[in-house]
């Protein structure tokens, strides 16, 4: 039996995998120790679990365990990366390059840095959401210290040419940071092959718990310097103080191990289901797909429904279908998506756009149901408008 509503908003957050929860529970109860307690077995057990989880997280992205800094989530990781690098490299320059379609955790941090005297270039993207590489190269100045480009997009799923971007950064001696929250665990991400210097991601977009994230900070070729934004006991190599959230870290590690194991298979099934949904949508009158369809996450589809009222559509859908009009962060406002507008969509079309994001738990029956619901909703909506 189908349980309703069908959840197709996995880019906002995924359900936790039952195996992840099982791994976490003992660390709330019998193994409750503080990982920084060096004098007794409670501390040692907690520390051992953190060491193991750190290895699991590092293994998924091809990093060394001591290059992983645990944080409270991707928002904190983005803040730590941008503010921490700017502070550490003030002697070198004060210019950052990013895209106008980045996540708010990056854009709002950049705005904050601008108030502190940092110059930020917000590059526009092409119509398909991909970066313009020659515009990137042209924007680099002698005082540029950092390029910040998201790996895969939360709203449209577009995957940027990461290794080309990192090669450009390297050529000019500029550091490369990527918010890879939507990519890690879904597609192969390798910090060495991809040439990434600093990378943010979290657990709750990959079947792990909320409130835990990581920042990868490269230790050699080059060794990246970063000034802590939270001071305290000097945890996490002095880059992020505060008692470690051991149960969440254990869950994050388990989630990473599961993703590594199942990624290929999950990508194949979700892309099959996503394509089935997308083909059905394209059969419906007035539907277009946003973002590059080739360089895209396997489980994401962002569609515009021409001549419909987006909010009305969403309200009708959401009785049985949990989908969103864009990112969870901005969908509380009635403003159309700044990302879709950056792709050149009109306010109207951006307003009538919906993101569908699937997970390893999405079934074919759910997709069939979604297609039927969307069809019926569109027909009802248009019948109303024709009166
Ligand atoms: C969800 C998301 C974030 C925020 O992550 P939190 O762990 O919820 O703070 C940042 N960047 C991207 C690309 C995201 O999708």
Coordinates of C-alpha atoms and ligand atoms in Angstrom, one line a residue:
X1 CA 0.0 0.0 0.0
X2 CA 1.1 3.5 -0.8
X3 CA 1.4 5.7 2.2
X4 CA 0.4 9.3 1.6
X5 CA 1.6 12.0 1.0
X6 CA 4.4 10.6 -1.2
X7 CA 7.6 12.3 -0.3
X8 CA 9.5 13.8 -3.3
X9 CA 11.4 16.5 -1.5
X10 CA 14.6 14.7 -0.6
X11 CA 16.9 17.6 -1.5
X12 CA 15.4 19.4 1.5
X13 CA 16.2 16.4 3.7
X14 CA 16.1 12.7 3.5
X15 CA 14.6 10.2 6.0
X16 CA 17.3 8.6 8.1
X17 CA 18.2 5.1 7.1
X18 CA 17.1 2.6 9.7
X19 CA 20.6 1.1 9.8
X20 CA 21.9 4.6 10.7
X21 CA 19.5 5.0 13.5
X22 CA 20.5 1.6 14.9
X23 CA 24.1 2.5 14.8
X24 CA 23.4 5.8 16.7
X25 CA 21.2 4.6 19.6
X26 CA 23.9 3.0 21.9
X27 CA 25.8 6.4 21.8
X28 CA 22.8 8.1 23.5
X29 CA 22.5 5.4 26.2
X30 CA 25.3 3.1 27.4
X31 CA 28.2 4.8 25.4
X32 CA 27.3 8.4 26.3
X33 CA 30.8 9.6 27.1
X34 CA 32.5 12.8 26.0
X35 CA 35.0 12.0 23.2
X36 CA 37.5 14.5 24.8
X37 CA 37.5 12.7 28.2
X38 CA 41.0 11.2 28.3
X39 CA 40.9 9.6 31.8
X40 CA 38.3 6.8 31.6
X41 CA 36.7 4.2 29.4
X42 CA 33.5 6.3 28.7
X43 CA 35.7 8.9 26.9
X44 CA 37.8 6.3 25.2
X45 CA 34.7 4.5 23.8
X46 CA 33.3 7.7 22.5
X47 CA 36.6 8.7 21.0
X48 CA 37.0 5.3 19.3
X49 CA 33.6 5.7 17.7
X50 CA 34.5 9.2 16.4
X51 CA 37.8 7.9 15.0
X52 CA 35.9 5.2 13.1
X53 CA 33.2 7.5 11.8
X54 CA 35.8 10.0 10.7
X55 CA 37.4 7.3 8.6
X56 CA 34.1 6.4 7.1
X57 CA 33.4 10.0 6.2
X58 CA 36.9 10.5 4.8
X59 CA 36.7 7.3 2.7
X60 CA 33.6 8.4 0.9
X61 CA 35.4 11.5 -0.5
X62 CA 38.9 10.2 -0.9
X63 CA 40.3 12.3 2.0
X64 CA 42.5 11.5 5.0
X65 CA 40.6 11.3 8.3
X66 CA 42.6 14.2 9.8
X67 CA 41.3 16.4 6.9
X68 CA 37.7 16.2 8.2
X69 CA 36.4 18.9 10.6
X70 CA 33.0 18.0 12.1
X71 CA 30.5 21.0 12.3
X72 CA 26.8 21.4 13.0
X73 CA 25.9 21.2 9.3
X74 CA 26.6 22.5 5.9
X75 CA 25.5 26.1 6.8
X76 CA 28.2 26.2 9.5
X77 CA 30.7 24.5 7.1
X78 CA 30.0 27.2 4.5
X79 CA 30.5 29.9 7.0
X80 CA 33.7 28.4 8.4
X81 CA 35.2 27.9 5.0
X82 CA 34.4 31.4 3.6
X83 CA 35.1 33.4 6.8
X84 CA 37.9 31.2 8.0
X85 CA 39.8 31.4 4.7
X86 CA 39.2 35.2 4.2
X87 CA 40.6 35.7 7.7
X88 CA 43.6 33.5 7.2
X89 CA 44.6 34.9 3.8
X90 CA 44.1 38.7 4.3
X91 CA 47.8 39.2 3.6
X92 CA 47.3 37.7 0.1
X93 CA 44.2 39.5 -1.0
X94 CA 40.6 40.4 -0.4
X95 CA 38.6 39.1 -3.5
X96 CA 36.3 36.1 -3.8
X97 CA 34.5 34.8 -6.8
X98 CA 31.3 32.9 -6.6
X99 CA 28.0 32.3 -8.6
X100 CA 24.7 34.1 -8.3
X101 CA 23.0 30.7 -8.0
X102 CA 24.9 29.5 -4.9
X103 CA 23.0 28.4 -1.8
X104 CA 22.0 31.1 0.6
X105 CA 24.5 29.8 3.2
X106 CA 27.2 30.9 0.7
X107 CA 25.6 34.0 -0.7
X108 CA 24.6 35.4 2.7
X109 CA 28.0 34.7 4.1
X110 CA 29.5 36.6 1.1
X111 CA 27.2 39.5 1.7
X112 CA 28.4 39.6 5.3
X113 CA 32.0 39.6 4.1
X114 CA 31.3 42.4 1.7
X115 CA 30.3 44.6 4.7
X116 CA 33.7 43.8 6.2
X117 CA 35.5 45.1 3.1
X118 CA 35.9 41.9 1.0
X119 CA 35.2 42.3 -2.7
X120 CA 32.9 39.6 -4.1
X121 CA 32.2 38.8 -7.7
X122 CA 28.9 37.1 -8.3
X123 CA 29.2 35.5 -11.7
X124 CA 25.9 34.9 -13.7
X125 CA 25.4 31.4 -15.0
X126 CA 24.4 30.2 -18.4
X127 CA 20.8 29.5 -19.3
X128 CA 21.2 25.8 -18.4
X129 CA 22.7 26.7 -14.9
X130 CA 26.3 25.8 -15.8
X131 CA 29.2 28.1 -15.1
X132 CA 30.7 30.2 -17.9
X133 CA 34.4 29.0 -17.6
X134 CA 35.8 31.9 -19.6
X135 CA 33.9 34.4 -17.5
X136 CA 35.4 32.7 -14.4
X137 CA 38.9 32.9 -15.7
X138 CA 38.4 36.6 -16.7
X139 CA 37.2 37.4 -13.2
X140 CA 40.4 36.3 -11.5
X141 CA 42.5 39.2 -10.2
X142 CA 45.9 39.3 -8.5
X143 CA 44.2 39.8 -5.2
X144 CA 41.7 36.9 -5.7
X145 CA 42.1 34.4 -2.8
X146 CA 39.1 32.0 -3.3
X147 CA 36.7 30.6 -5.9
X148 CA 33.5 29.2 -4.4
X149 CA 31.3 27.1 -6.7
X150 CA 28.7 24.6 -5.6
X151 CA 29.3 21.0 -6.7
X152 CA 25.6 20.1 -7.6
X153 CA 22.7 22.4 -7.3
X154 CA 20.0 21.9 -4.7
X155 CA 17.1 23.3 -6.8
X156 CA 17.9 22.2 -10.3
X157 CA 20.4 19.4 -9.7
X158 CA 23.0 20.7 -12.2
X159 CA 26.5 19.4 -11.7
X160 CA 29.3 21.9 -12.4
X161 CA 32.5 21.0 -14.2
X162 CA 34.4 20.8 -10.9
X163 CA 37.8 19.5 -12.0
X164 CA 38.0 22.1 -14.8
X165 CA 37.1 24.8 -12.2
X166 CA 39.8 23.6 -9.8
X167 CA 42.4 23.4 -12.6
X168 CA 41.7 27.1 -13.4
X169 CA 42.0 28.0 -9.7
X170 CA 45.3 26.1 -9.4
X171 CA 46.7 27.8 -12.5
X172 CA 46.2 31.2 -10.8
X173 CA 47.2 30.0 -7.3
X174 CA 43.7 30.6 -6.0
X175 CA 42.0 28.3 -3.4
X176 CA 38.9 26.3 -4.5
X177 CA 36.0 25.8 -2.1
X178 CA 32.9 23.8 -3.0
X179 CA 29.6 23.3 -1.2
X180 CA 29.0 19.6 -2.1
X181 CA 26.1 19.0 0.2
X182 CA 23.9 17.7 -2.6
X183 CA 26.6 15.7 -4.4
X184 CA 28.4 13.7 -1.7
X185 CA 26.8 10.3 -1.3
X186 CA 24.8 10.6 -4.5
X187 CA 27.5 10.8 -7.2
X188 CA 31.3 10.0 -7.0
X189 CA 33.1 12.9 -5.3
X190 CA 36.9 12.6 -4.9
X191 CA 38.7 15.5 -3.4
X192 CA 42.0 14.5 -5.0
X193 CA 40.7 13.7 -8.5
X194 CA 38.4 16.8 -8.4
X195 CA 41.2 19.1 -7.1
X196 CA 39.2 20.4 -4.2
X197 CA 40.9 22.4 -1.4
X198 CA 37.9 22.9 0.9
X199 CA 34.5 21.2 0.8
X200 CA 31.3 21.5 2.8
X201 CA 28.7 18.7 3.2
X202 CA 26.3 17.3 5.8
X203 CA 24.5 14.1 6.9
X204 CA 20.8 14.9 6.6
X205 CA 20.8 15.1 2.8
X206 CA 22.3 11.6 2.6
X207 CA 20.1 9.5 5.0
X208 CA 21.9 10.6 8.1
X209 CA 20.8 12.7 11.1
X210 CA 20.2 16.5 11.1
X211 CA 22.6 18.8 12.9
X212 CA 25.9 17.3 11.8
X213 CA 28.1 18.3 8.9
X214 CA 31.7 18.3 7.9
X215 CA 34.3 20.6 6.3
X216 CA 37.1 18.9 4.3
X217 CA 40.2 21.0 4.7
X218 CA 43.2 19.9 2.5
X219 CA 46.4 19.3 4.4
X220 CA 48.9 19.0 1.6
X221 CA 49.4 20.4 -1.9
X222 CA 48.5 23.0 -0.7
X223 CA 48.1 22.9 3.1
X224 CA 45.0 25.1 3.6
X225 CA 45.0 27.6 6.5
X226 CA 41.7 28.5 8.1
X227 CA 40.9 30.6 11.2
X228 CA 38.4 29.1 13.6
X229 CA 35.0 30.9 13.9
X230 CA 34.1 29.2 17.2
X231 CA 36.8 29.2 19.9
X232 CA 36.9 27.0 22.9
X233 CA 38.7 23.8 23.9
X234 CA 40.6 23.5 20.6
X235 CA 38.7 20.5 19.3
X236 CA 38.9 19.5 15.6
X237 CA 42.6 20.6 15.2
X238 CA 41.6 24.0 16.7
X239 CA 39.3 24.8 13.7
X240 CA 36.0 24.2 15.5
X241 CA 35.7 23.9 19.2
X242 CA 32.8 22.4 21.1
X243 CA 32.0 18.9 22.5
X244 CA 31.6 16.5 19.7
X245 CA 28.0 15.3 18.9
X246 CA 29.0 11.6 19.2
X247 CA 25.7 9.9 18.2
X248 CA 25.3 12.2 15.2
X249 CA 28.9 11.7 14.1
X250 CA 28.4 7.9 14.4
X251 CA 25.3 8.2 12.3
X252 CA 27.1 10.4 9.7
X253 CA 29.8 7.8 9.4
X254 CA 27.3 5.0 8.9
X255 CA 25.4 7.0 6.4
X256 CA 28.6 7.6 4.4
X257 CA 29.5 3.9 4.5
X258 CA 26.0 3.0 3.2
X259 CA 26.2 5.6 0.4
X260 CA 29.6 4.3 -0.7
X261 CA 28.2 0.8 -0.8
X262 CA 24.9 1.5 -2.6
X263 CA 25.6 4.7 -4.6
X264 CA 25.9 3.1 -8.0
X265 CA 22.8 1.0 -7.7
X266 CA 20.7 3.9 -6.1
X267 CA 21.8 6.3 -8.8
X268 CA 20.6 3.8 -11.5
X269 CA 17.2 3.2 -9.9
X270 CA 16.5 6.9 -9.0
X271 CA 17.5 8.0 -12.5
X272 CA 15.3 5.4 -14.1
X273 CA 12.3 6.7 -11.9
X274 CA 13.2 10.3 -12.4
X275 CA 13.3 9.8 -16.2
X276 CA 10.0 8.1 -16.1
X277 CA 8.5 11.0 -14.2
X278 CA 10.2 13.5 -16.5
X279 CA 9.0 11.9 -19.7
X280 CA 5.5 11.8 -18.4
X281 CA 5.7 15.5 -17.4
X282 CA 7.0 16.4 -20.9
X283 CA 3.9 14.8 -22.4
X284 CA 1.7 17.2 -20.5
X285 CA 0.9 20.5 -22.1
X286 CA 3.2 23.5 -21.2
X287 CA 5.8 21.7 -19.2
X288 CA 9.5 22.5 -19.5
X289 CA 12.5 21.2 -17.6
X290 CA 14.9 23.6 -15.9
X291 CA 18.7 23.2 -15.9
X292 CA 21.1 21.1 -18.0
X293 CA 19.6 17.7 -18.4
X294 CA 22.9 15.9 -19.1
X295 CA 25.1 17.2 -16.3
X296 CA 22.6 16.6 -13.5
X297 CA 22.1 14.7 -10.3
X298 CA 20.3 11.4 -11.1
X299 CA 17.4 11.9 -8.7
X300 CA 16.3 15.5 -9.4
X301 CA 13.9 17.1 -11.8
X302 CA 12.8 20.8 -11.8
X303 CA 9.9 21.5 -14.0
X304 CA 7.9 24.7 -15.0
X305 CA 4.2 24.4 -15.6
X306 CA 3.3 27.2 -18.0
X307 CA 0.0 29.1 -17.5
X308 CA -0.6 27.7 -14.0
X309 CA -0.5 29.5 -10.7
X310 CA 2.5 27.9 -8.9
X311 CA 1.2 28.4 -5.3
X312 CA -2.2 27.0 -6.3
X313 CA -0.6 24.0 -8.0
X314 CA 1.7 23.4 -5.0
X315 CA -1.3 23.5 -2.6
X316 CA -3.3 21.1 -4.7
X317 CA -0.3 18.8 -5.1
X318 CA 0.8 18.8 -1.5
X319 CA -2.3 17.1 -0.2
X320 CA -0.9 13.9 -1.7
X321 CA 2.6 14.9 -2.9
X322 CA 5.3 16.5 -0.8
X323 CA 7.2 18.6 -3.3
X324 CA 8.6 22.1 -3.1
X325 CA 8.8 25.2 -5.2
X326 CA 12.6 25.4 -4.9
X327 CA 14.8 25.3 -1.9
X328 CA 13.4 24.8 1.6
X329 CA 15.2 27.9 2.8
X330 CA 13.5 30.3 0.4
X331 CA 10.1 28.6 -0.1
X332 CA 8.8 30.2 3.0
X333 CA 8.8 33.5 1.1
X334 CA 6.5 34.1 -1.8
X335 CA 9.4 35.5 -3.9
X336 CA 10.0 33.4 -7.0
X337 CA 13.3 31.4 -6.9
X338 CA 16.4 33.6 -7.5
X339 CA 18.0 30.5 -9.0
X340 CA 15.4 30.1 -11.7
X341 CA 15.4 33.8 -12.4
X342 CA 19.2 33.6 -12.8
X343 CA 18.5 31.0 -15.6
X344 CA 16.4 33.7 -17.3
X345 CA 12.9 32.5 -16.4
X346 CA 10.2 35.2 -16.0
X347 CA 8.7 35.8 -12.6
X348 CA 5.6 34.0 -13.7
X349 CA 7.3 30.9 -14.9
X350 CA 9.7 30.8 -11.9
X351 CA 6.6 31.0 -9.7
X352 CA 5.0 28.0 -11.5
X353 CA 8.0 25.7 -11.1
X354 CA 8.3 22.6 -8.9
X355 CA 11.3 20.6 -7.8
X356 CA 10.9 16.8 -7.5
X357 CA 13.8 15.0 -5.7
X358 CA 13.8 11.3 -5.2
X359 CA 15.6 9.0 -2.7
X360 CA 16.8 5.4 -2.3
X361 CA 13.3 4.7 -0.8
X362 CA 11.3 6.1 -3.7
X363 CA 9.2 3.3 -5.4
X364 CA 7.9 2.9 -8.9
X365 CA 4.3 2.9 -7.4
X366 CA 5.0 6.3 -5.9
X367 CA 6.2 7.7 -9.2
X368 CA 3.2 6.3 -11.0
X369 CA 0.9 7.9 -8.4
X370 CA 2.7 11.2 -8.7
X371 CA 2.3 11.2 -12.5
X372 CA -1.4 10.5 -12.1
X373 CA -1.8 13.2 -9.5
X374 CA 0.0 15.9 -11.5
X375 CA -2.0 15.0 -14.6
X376 CA -5.3 15.4 -12.7
X377 CA -4.3 18.5 -10.9
X378 CA -3.2 20.2 -14.2
X379 CA -6.4 19.3 -15.9
X380 CA -8.5 20.6 -12.9
X381 CA -6.4 23.8 -12.7
X382 CA -6.7 24.5 -16.5
X383 CA -10.4 23.7 -16.5
X384 CA -10.9 26.3 -13.8
X385 CA -8.9 28.9 -15.7
X386 CA -10.9 28.3 -18.9
X387 CA -14.2 29.2 -17.3
Ligands
LIG1 C1 20.8 21.8 2.7 C2 22.0 22.6 2.1 C3 22.8 23.4 2.9 C4 22.4 23.6 4.4 O1 22.7 22.5 5.1 P1 22.4 22.3 6.7 O2 23.2 21.1 7.1 O3 20.9 22.1 6.8 O4 22.9 23.6 7.4 C5 23.8 24.1 2.4 N1 24.1 23.9 1.1 C6 23.4 23.2 0.2 C7 23.8 23.0 -1.2 C8 22.3 22.5 0.7 O5 21.6 21.7 -0.1

